[in-house]
PDB file of C-alpha atoms in Angstrom:
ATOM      1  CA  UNK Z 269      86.252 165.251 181.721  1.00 46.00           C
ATOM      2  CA  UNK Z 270      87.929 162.622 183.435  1.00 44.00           C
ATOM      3  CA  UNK Z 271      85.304 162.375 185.946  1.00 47.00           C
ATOM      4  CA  UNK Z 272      82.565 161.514 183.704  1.00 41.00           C
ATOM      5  CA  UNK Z 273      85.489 159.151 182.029  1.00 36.00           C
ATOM      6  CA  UNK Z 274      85.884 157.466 185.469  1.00 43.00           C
ATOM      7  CA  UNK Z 275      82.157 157.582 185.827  1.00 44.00           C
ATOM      8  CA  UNK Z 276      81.384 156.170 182.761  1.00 42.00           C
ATOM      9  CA  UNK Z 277      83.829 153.412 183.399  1.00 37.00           C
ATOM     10  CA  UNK Z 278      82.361 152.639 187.049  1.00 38.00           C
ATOM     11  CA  UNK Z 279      78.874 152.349 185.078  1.00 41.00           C
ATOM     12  CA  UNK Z 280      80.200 150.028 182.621  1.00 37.00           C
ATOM     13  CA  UNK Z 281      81.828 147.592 185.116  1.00 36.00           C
ATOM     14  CA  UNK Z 282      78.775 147.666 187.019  1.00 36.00           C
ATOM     15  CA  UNK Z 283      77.043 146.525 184.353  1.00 39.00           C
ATOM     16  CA  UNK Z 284      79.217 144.039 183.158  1.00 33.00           C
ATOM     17  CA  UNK Z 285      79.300 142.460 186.671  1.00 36.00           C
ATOM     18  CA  UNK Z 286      75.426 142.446 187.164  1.00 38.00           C
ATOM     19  CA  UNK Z 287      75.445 140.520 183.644  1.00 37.00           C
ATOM     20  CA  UNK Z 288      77.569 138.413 185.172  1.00 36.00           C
ATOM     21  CA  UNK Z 289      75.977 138.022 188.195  1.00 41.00           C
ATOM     22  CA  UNK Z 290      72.343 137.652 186.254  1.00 41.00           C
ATOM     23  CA  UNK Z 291      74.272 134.765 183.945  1.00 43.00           C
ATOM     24  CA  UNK Z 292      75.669 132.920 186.207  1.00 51.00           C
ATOM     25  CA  UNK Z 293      71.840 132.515 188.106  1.00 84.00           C
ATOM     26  CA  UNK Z 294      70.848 131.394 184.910  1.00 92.00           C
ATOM     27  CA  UNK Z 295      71.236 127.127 184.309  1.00 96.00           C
ATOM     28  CA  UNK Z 296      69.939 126.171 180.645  1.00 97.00           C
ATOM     29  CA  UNK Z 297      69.162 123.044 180.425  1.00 98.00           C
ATOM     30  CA  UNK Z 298      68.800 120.754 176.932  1.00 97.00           C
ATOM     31  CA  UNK Z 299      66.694 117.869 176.930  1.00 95.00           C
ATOM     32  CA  UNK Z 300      65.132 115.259 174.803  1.00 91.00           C
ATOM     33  CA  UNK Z 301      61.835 113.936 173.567  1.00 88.00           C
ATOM     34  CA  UNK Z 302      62.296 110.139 174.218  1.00 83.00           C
ATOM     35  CA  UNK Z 303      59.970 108.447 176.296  1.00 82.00           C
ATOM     36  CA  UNK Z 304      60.166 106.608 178.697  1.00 85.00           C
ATOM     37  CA  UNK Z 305      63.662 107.914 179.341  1.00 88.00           C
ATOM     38  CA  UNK Z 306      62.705 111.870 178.953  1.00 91.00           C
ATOM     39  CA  UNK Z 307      59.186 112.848 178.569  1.00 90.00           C
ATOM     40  CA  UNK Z 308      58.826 116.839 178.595  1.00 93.00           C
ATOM     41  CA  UNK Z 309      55.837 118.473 179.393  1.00 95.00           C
ATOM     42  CA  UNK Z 310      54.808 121.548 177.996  1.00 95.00           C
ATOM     43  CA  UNK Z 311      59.096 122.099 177.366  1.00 94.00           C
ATOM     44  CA  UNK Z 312      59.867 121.124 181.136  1.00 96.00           C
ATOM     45  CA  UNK Z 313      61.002 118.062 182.857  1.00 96.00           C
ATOM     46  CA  UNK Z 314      57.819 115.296 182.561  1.00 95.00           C
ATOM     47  CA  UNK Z 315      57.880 111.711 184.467  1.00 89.00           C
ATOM     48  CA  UNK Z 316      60.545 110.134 182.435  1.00 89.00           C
ATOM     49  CA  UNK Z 317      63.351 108.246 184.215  1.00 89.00           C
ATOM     50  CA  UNK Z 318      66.104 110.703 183.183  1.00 94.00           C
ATOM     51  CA  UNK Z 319      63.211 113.980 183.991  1.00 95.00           C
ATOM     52  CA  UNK Z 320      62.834 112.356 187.534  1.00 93.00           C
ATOM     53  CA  UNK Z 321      66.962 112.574 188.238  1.00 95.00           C
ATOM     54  CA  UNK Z 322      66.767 116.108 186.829  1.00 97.00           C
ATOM     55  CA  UNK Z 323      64.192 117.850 188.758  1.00 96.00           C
ATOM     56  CA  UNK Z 324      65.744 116.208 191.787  1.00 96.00           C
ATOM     57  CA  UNK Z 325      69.297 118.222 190.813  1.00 97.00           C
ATOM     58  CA  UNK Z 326      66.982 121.364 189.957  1.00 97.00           C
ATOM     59  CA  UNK Z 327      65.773 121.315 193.223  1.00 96.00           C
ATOM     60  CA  UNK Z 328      69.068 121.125 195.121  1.00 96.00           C
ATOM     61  CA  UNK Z 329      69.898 124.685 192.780  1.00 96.00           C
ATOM     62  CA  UNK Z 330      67.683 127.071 194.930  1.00 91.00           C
ATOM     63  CA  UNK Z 331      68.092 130.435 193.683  1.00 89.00           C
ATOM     64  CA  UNK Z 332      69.108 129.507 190.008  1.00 93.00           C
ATOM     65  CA  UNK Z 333      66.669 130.298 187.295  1.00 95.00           C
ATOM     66  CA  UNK Z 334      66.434 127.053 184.995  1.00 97.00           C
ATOM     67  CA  UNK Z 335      65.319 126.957 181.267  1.00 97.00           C
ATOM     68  CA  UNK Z 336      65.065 124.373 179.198  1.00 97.00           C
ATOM     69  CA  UNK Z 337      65.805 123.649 175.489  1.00 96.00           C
ATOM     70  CA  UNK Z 338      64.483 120.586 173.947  1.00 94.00           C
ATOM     71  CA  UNK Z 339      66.044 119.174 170.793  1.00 92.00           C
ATOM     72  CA  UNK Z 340      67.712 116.798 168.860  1.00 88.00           C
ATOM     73  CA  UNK Z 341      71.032 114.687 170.346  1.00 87.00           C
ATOM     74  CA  UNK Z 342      72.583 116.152 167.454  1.00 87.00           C
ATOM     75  CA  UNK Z 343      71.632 119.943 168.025  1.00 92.00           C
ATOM     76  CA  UNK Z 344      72.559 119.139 172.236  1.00 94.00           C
ATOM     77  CA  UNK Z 345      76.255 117.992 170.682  1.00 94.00           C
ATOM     78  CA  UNK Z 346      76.730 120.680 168.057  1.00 95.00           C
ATOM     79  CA  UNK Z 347      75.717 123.437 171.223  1.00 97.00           C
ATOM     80  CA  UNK Z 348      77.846 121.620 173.249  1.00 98.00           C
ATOM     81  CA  UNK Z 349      80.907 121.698 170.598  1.00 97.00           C
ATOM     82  CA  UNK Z 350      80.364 125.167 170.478  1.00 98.00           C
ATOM     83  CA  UNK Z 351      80.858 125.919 174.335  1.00 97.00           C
ATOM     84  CA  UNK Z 352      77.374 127.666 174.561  1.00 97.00           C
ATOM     85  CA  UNK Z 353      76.619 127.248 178.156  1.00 97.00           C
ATOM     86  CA  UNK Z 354      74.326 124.536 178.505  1.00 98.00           C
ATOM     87  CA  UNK Z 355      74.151 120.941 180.030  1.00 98.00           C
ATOM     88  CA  UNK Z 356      72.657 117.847 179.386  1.00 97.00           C
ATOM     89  CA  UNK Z 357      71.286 115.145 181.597  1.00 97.00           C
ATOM     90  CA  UNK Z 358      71.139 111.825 179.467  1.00 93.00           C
ATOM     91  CA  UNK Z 359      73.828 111.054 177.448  1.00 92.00           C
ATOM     92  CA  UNK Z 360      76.144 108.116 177.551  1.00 92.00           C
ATOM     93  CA  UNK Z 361      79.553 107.934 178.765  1.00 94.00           C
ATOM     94  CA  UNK Z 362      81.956 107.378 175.742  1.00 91.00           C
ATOM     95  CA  UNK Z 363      86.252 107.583 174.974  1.00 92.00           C
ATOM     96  CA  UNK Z 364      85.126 110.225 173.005  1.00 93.00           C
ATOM     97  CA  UNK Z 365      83.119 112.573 174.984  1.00 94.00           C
ATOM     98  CA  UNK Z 366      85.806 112.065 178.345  1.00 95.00           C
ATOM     99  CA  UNK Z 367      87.949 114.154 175.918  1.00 95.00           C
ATOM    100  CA  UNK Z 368      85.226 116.793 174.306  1.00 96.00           C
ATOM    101  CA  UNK Z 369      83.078 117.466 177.821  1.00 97.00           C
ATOM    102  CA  UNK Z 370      82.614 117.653 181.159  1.00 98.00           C
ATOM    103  CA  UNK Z 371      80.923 114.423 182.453  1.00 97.00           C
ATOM    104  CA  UNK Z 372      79.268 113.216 186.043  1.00 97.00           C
ATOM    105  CA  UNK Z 373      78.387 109.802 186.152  1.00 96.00           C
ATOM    106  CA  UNK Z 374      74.147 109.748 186.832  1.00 96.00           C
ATOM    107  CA  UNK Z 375      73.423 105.988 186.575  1.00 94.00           C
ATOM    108  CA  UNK Z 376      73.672 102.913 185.201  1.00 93.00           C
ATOM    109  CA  UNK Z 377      71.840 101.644 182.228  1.00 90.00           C
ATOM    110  CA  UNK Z 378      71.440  98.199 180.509  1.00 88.00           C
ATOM    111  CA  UNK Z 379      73.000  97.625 177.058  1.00 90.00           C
ATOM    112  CA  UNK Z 380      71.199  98.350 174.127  1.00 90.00           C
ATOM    113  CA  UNK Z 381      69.661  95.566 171.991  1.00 91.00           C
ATOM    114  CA  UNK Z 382      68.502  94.813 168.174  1.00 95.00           C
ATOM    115  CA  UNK Z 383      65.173  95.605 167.827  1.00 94.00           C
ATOM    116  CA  UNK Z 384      63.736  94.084 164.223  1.00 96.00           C
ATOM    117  CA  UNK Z 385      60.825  93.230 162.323  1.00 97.00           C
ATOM    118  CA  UNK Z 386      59.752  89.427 163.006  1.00 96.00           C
ATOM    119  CA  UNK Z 387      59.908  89.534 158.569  1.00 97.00           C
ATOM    120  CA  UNK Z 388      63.352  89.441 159.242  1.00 97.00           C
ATOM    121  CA  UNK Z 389      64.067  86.876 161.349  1.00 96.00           C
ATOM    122  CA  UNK Z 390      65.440  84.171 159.031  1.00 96.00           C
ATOM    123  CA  UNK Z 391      67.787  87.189 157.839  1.00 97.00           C
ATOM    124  CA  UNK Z 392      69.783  87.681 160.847  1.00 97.00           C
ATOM    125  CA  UNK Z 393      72.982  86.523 161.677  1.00 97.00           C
ATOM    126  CA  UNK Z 394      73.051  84.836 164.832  1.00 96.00           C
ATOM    127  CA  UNK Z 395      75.805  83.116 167.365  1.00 95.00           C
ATOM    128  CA  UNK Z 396      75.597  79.925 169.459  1.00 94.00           C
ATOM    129  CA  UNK Z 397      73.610  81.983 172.070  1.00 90.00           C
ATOM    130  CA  UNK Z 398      71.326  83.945 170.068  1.00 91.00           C
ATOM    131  CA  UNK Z 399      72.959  87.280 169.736  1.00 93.00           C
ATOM    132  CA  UNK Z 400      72.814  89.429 166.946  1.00 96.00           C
ATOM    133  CA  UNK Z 401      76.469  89.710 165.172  1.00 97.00           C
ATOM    134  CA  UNK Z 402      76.530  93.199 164.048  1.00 97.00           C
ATOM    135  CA  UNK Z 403      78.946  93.710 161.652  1.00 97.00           C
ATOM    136  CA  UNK Z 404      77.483  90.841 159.344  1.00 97.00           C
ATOM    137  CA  UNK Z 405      74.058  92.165 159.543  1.00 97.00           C
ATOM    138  CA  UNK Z 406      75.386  95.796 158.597  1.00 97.00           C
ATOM    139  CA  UNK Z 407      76.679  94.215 155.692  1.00 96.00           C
ATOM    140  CA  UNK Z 408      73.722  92.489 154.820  1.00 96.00           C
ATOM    141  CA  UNK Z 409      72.359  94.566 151.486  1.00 94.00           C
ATOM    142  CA  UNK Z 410      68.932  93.399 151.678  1.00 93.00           C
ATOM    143  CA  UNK Z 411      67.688  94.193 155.385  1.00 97.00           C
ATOM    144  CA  UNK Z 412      67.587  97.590 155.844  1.00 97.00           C
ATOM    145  CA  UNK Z 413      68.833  99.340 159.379  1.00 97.00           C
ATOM    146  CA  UNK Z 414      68.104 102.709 160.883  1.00 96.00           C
ATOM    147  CA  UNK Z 415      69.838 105.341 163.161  1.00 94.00           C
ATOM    148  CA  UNK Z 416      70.036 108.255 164.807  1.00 90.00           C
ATOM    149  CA  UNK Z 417      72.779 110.492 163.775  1.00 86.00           C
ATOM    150  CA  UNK Z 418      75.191 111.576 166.715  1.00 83.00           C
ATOM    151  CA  UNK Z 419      73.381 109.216 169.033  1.00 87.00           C
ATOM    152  CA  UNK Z 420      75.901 106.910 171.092  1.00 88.00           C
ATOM    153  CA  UNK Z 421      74.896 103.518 171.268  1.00 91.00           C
ATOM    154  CA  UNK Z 422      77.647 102.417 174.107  1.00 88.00           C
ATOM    155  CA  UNK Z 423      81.192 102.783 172.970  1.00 87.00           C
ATOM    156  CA  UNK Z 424      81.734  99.133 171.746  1.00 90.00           C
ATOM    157  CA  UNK Z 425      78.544  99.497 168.856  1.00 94.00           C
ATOM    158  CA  UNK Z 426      79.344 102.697 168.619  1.00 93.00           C
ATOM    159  CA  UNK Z 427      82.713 101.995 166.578  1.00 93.00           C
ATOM    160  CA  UNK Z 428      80.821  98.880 164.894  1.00 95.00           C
ATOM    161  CA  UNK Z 429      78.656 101.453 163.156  1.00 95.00           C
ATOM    162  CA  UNK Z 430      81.827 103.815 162.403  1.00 94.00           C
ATOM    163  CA  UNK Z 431      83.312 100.875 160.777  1.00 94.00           C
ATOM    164  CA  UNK Z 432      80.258  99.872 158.407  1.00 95.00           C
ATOM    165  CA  UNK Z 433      80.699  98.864 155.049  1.00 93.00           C
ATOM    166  CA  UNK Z 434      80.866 101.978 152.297  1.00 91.00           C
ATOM    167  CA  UNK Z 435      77.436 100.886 150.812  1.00 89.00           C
ATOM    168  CA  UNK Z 436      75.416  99.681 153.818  1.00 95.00           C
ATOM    169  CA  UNK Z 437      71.872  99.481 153.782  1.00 96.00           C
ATOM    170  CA  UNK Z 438      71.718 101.972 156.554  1.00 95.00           C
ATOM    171  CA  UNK Z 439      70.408 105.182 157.333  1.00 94.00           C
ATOM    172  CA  UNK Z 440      71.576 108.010 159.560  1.00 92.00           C
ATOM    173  CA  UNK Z 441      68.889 110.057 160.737  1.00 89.00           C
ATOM    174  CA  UNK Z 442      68.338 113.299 162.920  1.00 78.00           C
ATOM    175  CA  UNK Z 443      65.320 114.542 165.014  1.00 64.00           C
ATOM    176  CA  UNK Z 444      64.629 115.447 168.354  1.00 59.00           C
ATOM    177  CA  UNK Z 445      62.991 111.957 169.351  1.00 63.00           C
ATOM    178  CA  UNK Z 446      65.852 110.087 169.138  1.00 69.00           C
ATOM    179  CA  UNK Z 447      64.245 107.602 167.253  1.00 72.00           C
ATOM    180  CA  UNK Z 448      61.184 107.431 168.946  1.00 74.00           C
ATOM    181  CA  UNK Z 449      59.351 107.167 165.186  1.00 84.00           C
ATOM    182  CA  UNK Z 450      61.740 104.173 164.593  1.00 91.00           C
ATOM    183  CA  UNK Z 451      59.632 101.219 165.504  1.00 91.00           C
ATOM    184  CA  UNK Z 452      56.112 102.878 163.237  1.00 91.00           C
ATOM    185  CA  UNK Z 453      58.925 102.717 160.461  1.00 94.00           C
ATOM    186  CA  UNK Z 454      59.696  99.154 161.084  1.00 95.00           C
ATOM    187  CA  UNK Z 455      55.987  98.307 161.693  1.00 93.00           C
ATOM    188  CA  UNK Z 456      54.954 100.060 158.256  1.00 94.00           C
ATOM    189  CA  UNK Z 457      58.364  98.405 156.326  1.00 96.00           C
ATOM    190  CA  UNK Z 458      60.405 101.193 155.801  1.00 96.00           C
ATOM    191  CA  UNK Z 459      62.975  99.544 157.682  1.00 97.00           C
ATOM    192  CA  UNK Z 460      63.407  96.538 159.137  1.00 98.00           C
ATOM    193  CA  UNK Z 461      66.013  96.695 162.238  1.00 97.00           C
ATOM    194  CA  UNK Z 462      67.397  99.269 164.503  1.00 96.00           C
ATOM    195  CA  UNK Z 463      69.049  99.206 167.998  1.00 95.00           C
ATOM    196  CA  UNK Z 464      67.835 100.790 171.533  1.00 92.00           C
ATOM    197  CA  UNK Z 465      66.742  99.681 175.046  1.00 87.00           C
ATOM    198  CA  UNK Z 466      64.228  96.548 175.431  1.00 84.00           C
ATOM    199  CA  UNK Z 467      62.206  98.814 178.135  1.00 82.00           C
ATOM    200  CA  UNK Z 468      61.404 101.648 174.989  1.00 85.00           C
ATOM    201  CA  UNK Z 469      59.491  98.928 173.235  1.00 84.00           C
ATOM    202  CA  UNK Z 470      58.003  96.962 176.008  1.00 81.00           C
ATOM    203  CA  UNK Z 471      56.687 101.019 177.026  1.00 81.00           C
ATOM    204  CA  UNK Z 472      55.133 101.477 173.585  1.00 82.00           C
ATOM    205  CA  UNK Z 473      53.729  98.607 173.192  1.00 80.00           C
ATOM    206  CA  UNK Z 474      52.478  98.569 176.442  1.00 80.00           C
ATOM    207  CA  UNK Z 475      50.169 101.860 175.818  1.00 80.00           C
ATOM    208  CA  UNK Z 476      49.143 101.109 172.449  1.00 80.00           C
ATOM    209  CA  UNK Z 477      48.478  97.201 172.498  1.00 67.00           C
ATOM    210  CA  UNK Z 478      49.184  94.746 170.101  1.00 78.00           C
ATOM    211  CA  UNK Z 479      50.673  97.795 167.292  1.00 84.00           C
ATOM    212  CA  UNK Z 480      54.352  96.838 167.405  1.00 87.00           C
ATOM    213  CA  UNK Z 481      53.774  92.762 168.800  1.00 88.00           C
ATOM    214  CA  UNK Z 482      55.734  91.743 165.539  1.00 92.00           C
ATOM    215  CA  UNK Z 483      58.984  93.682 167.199  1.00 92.00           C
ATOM    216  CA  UNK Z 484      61.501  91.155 168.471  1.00 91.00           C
ATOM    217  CA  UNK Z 485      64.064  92.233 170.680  1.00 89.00           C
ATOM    218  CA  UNK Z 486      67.671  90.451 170.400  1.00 91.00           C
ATOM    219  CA  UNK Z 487      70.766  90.841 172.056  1.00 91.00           C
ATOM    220  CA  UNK Z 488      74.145  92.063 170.354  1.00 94.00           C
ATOM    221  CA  UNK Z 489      77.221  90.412 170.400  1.00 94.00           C
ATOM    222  CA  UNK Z 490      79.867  92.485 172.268  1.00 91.00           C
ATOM    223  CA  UNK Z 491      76.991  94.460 173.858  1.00 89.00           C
ATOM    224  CA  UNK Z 492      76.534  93.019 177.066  1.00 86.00           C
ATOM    225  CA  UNK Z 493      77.779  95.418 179.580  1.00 88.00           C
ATOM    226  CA  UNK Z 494      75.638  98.276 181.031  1.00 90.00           C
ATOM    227  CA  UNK Z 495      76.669 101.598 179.952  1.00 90.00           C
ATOM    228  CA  UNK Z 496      77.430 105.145 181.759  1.00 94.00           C
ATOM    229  CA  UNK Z 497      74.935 107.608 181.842  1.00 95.00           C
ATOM    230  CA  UNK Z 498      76.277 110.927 182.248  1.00 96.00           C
ATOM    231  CA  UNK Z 499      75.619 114.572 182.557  1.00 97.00           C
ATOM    232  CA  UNK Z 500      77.361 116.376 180.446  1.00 98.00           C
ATOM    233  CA  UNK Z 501      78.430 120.392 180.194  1.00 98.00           C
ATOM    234  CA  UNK Z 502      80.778 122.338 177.395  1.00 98.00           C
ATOM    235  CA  UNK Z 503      84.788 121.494 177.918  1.00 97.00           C
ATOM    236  CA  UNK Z 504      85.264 125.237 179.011  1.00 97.00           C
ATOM    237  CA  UNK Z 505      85.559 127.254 182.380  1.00 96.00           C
ATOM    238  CA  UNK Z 506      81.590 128.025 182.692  1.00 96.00           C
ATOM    239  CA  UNK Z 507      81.220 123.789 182.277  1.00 97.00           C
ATOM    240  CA  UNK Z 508      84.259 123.003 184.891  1.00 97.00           C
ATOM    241  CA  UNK Z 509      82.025 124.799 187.398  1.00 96.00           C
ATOM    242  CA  UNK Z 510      78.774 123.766 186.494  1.00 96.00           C
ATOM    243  CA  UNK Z 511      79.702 119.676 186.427  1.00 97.00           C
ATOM    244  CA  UNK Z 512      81.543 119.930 189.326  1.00 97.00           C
ATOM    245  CA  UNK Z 513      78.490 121.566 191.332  1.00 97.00           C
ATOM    246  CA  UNK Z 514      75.994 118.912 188.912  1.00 97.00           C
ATOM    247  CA  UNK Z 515      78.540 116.487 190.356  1.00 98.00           C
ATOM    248  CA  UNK Z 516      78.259 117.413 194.013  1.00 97.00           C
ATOM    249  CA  UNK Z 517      74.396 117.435 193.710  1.00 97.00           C
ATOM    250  CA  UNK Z 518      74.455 113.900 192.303  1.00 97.00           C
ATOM    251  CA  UNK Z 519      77.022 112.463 195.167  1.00 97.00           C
ATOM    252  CA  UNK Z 520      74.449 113.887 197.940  1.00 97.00           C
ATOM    253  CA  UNK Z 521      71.283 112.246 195.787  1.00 96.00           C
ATOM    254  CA  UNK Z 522      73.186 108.399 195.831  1.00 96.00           C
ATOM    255  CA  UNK Z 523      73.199 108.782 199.357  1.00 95.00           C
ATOM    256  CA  UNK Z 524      69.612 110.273 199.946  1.00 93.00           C
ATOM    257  CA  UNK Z 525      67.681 109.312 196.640  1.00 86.00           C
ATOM    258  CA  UNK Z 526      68.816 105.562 195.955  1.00 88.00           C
ATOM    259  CA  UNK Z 527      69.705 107.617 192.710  1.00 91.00           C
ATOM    260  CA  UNK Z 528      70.767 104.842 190.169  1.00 89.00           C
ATOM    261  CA  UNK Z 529      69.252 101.851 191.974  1.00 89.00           C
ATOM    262  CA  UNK Z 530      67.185  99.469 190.086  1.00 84.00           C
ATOM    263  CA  UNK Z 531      63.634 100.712 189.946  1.00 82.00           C
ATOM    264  CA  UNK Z 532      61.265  98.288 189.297  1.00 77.00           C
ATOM    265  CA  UNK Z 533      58.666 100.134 186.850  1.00 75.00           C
ATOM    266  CA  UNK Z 534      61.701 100.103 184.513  1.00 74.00           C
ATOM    267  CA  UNK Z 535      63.295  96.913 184.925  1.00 76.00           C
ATOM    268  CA  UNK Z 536      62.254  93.328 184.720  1.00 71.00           C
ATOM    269  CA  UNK Z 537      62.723  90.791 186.751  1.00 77.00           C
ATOM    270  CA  UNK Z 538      65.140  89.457 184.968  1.00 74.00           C
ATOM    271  CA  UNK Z 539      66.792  92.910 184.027  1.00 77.00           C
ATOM    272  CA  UNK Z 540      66.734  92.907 188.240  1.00 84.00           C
ATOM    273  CA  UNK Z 541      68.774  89.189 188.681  1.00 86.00           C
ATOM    274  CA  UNK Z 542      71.053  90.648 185.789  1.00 83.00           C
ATOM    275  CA  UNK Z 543      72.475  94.102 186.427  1.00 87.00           C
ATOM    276  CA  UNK Z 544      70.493  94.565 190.105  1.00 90.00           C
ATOM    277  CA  UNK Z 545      74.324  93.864 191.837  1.00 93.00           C
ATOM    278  CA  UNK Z 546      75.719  96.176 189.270  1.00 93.00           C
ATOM    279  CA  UNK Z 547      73.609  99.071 189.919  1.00 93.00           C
ATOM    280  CA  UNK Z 548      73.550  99.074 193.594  1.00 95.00           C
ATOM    281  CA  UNK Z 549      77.762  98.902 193.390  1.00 95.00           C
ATOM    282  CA  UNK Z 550      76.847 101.983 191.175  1.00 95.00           C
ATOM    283  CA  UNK Z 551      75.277 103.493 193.582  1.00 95.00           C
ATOM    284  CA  UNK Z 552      77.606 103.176 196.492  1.00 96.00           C
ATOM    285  CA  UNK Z 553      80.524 104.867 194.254  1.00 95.00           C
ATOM    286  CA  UNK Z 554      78.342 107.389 193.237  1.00 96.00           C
ATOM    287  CA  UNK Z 555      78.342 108.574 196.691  1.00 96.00           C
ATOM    288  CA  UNK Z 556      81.469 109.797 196.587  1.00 96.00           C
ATOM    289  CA  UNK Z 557      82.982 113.228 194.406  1.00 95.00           C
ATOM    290  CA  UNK Z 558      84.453 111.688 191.494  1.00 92.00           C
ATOM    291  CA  UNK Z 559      88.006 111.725 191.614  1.00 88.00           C
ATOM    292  CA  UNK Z 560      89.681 114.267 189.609  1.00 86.00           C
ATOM    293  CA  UNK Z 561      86.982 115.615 187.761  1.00 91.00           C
ATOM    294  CA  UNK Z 562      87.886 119.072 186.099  1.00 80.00           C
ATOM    295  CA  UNK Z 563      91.004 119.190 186.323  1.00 79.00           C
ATOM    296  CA  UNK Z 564      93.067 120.623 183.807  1.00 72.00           C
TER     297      UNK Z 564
END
């Protein structure tokens, strides 16, 4: 009897370790529909900018089985929240998330700005140089704002929009586009302002013509430095390991890649004279581990 007990317990370890074995081989990752930034095809990695950065850290994971999950930013969060072991190529660095994830800087990215219906324009609030000033427009009850819920919009906007008035005109809004039906809503009045990167628009309206030339584009008060991008993986022992090897892969493509330089399909030439210096800083720092990361 205590043979087959030993024997049954030898089976059951042996099982438990090739689960183990089999999960850890296993690398889900969650991604977004939001072109140009991530464009999947057929539920994989497509040409978007963020795609191109992670097939190049897929392919430094020989071995590893990788799946992908694409979905809403605020499906990725909630899975994240819940530790399921995932990670997430995309996101921006935040206060917030440094305390609720794993994150490895990927690249720089230039601020977001105000993109509104030229019906508007008379209706926004404006200072001496032509930037939007947020919190009065937020209050404004008669022009009508839209966003997606759980997206960050760069730490400093981010708390603008936490600190709204009670009855703003402004609506909160999931799906896994991240907005990407946004600008058809402003173009058809069903909203008349929201905020995201200057390259999303010039991209649409680049493939579909003159549909969204009534879109201005406006820059934000307080939003003029580039944000973080980040991977990001669950704040729990499966994560520690997974960023720090996501972090290692990223180190060794700065140095081989020119990962976060300025690439000139998605950056004008006066995007270049702008945040060009930044991004090359970026990426000689980002050729280096970075310091401390996952430790207790």
């Amino acid at each position: 009897m205590q043979h087959v007990f030993r024997s049954c317990l030898l089976t059951l370890m042996l099982s438990f370790s090739a689960s183990l074995c089999s999960a850890q081989a296993t690398m889900t990752w969650a991604m977004q529909d939001f072109a140009p930034v991530s464009v999947p095809i057929d539920g994989k990695p497509g040409f978007g900018i963020i795609d191109e950065t992670l097939k190049a850290v897929v392919r430094e994971m020989p071995g590893m089985e990788h799946r992908y999950l694409v979905a809403s930013a605020a499906r990725i969060y909630a899975m994240l929240d819940a530790g399921e072991p995932i990670c997430f190529v995309g996101g921006l660095r935040t206060p917030e998330r440094e305390q609720r994830y794993w994150l490895s800087d990927v690249r720089l990215v230039r601020p977001v700005q105000l993109i509104a219906h030229k019906r508007v324009r008379d209706q926004l609030p404006l200072d001496e140089a032509g930037r939007v000033r947020l919190p009065e427009l937020l209050a404004l009850p008669g022009v009508r704002g839209v966003f997606v819920r759980k997206r960050s919009y760069g730490a400093a906007l981010d708390s603008v929009l936490s600190q709204r008035p009670a009855g703003a005109n402004v609506a909160m809004l999931g799906g896994a586009s991240m907005g990407g039906n946004f600008f058809e809503m402003l173009r058809l009045d069903r909203a008349d302002y929201t905020i995201d990167y200057d390259f999303l628009v010039l991209h649409r309206q680049k493939l579909e013509g003159h549909k969204y030339e009534d879109l201005m584009i406006l820059p934000i008060q307080g939003s003029e430095a580039p944000d973080v991008v980040v991977a990001v993986c669950p704040r729990t022992p499966w994560g520690r390991e997974a960023i720090l090897r996501i972090d290692r892969i990223l180190a060794h493509l700065a140095s081989i890649a020119g990962l976060g330089l300025p690439d000139s399909r998605w950056i004008s030439p006066a995007g270049e004279r702008m945040y060009g210096p930044a991004m090359r800083a970026f990426n000689q720092a980002r050729r280096h581990l970075t310091p401390g990361l996952g430790a207790p």
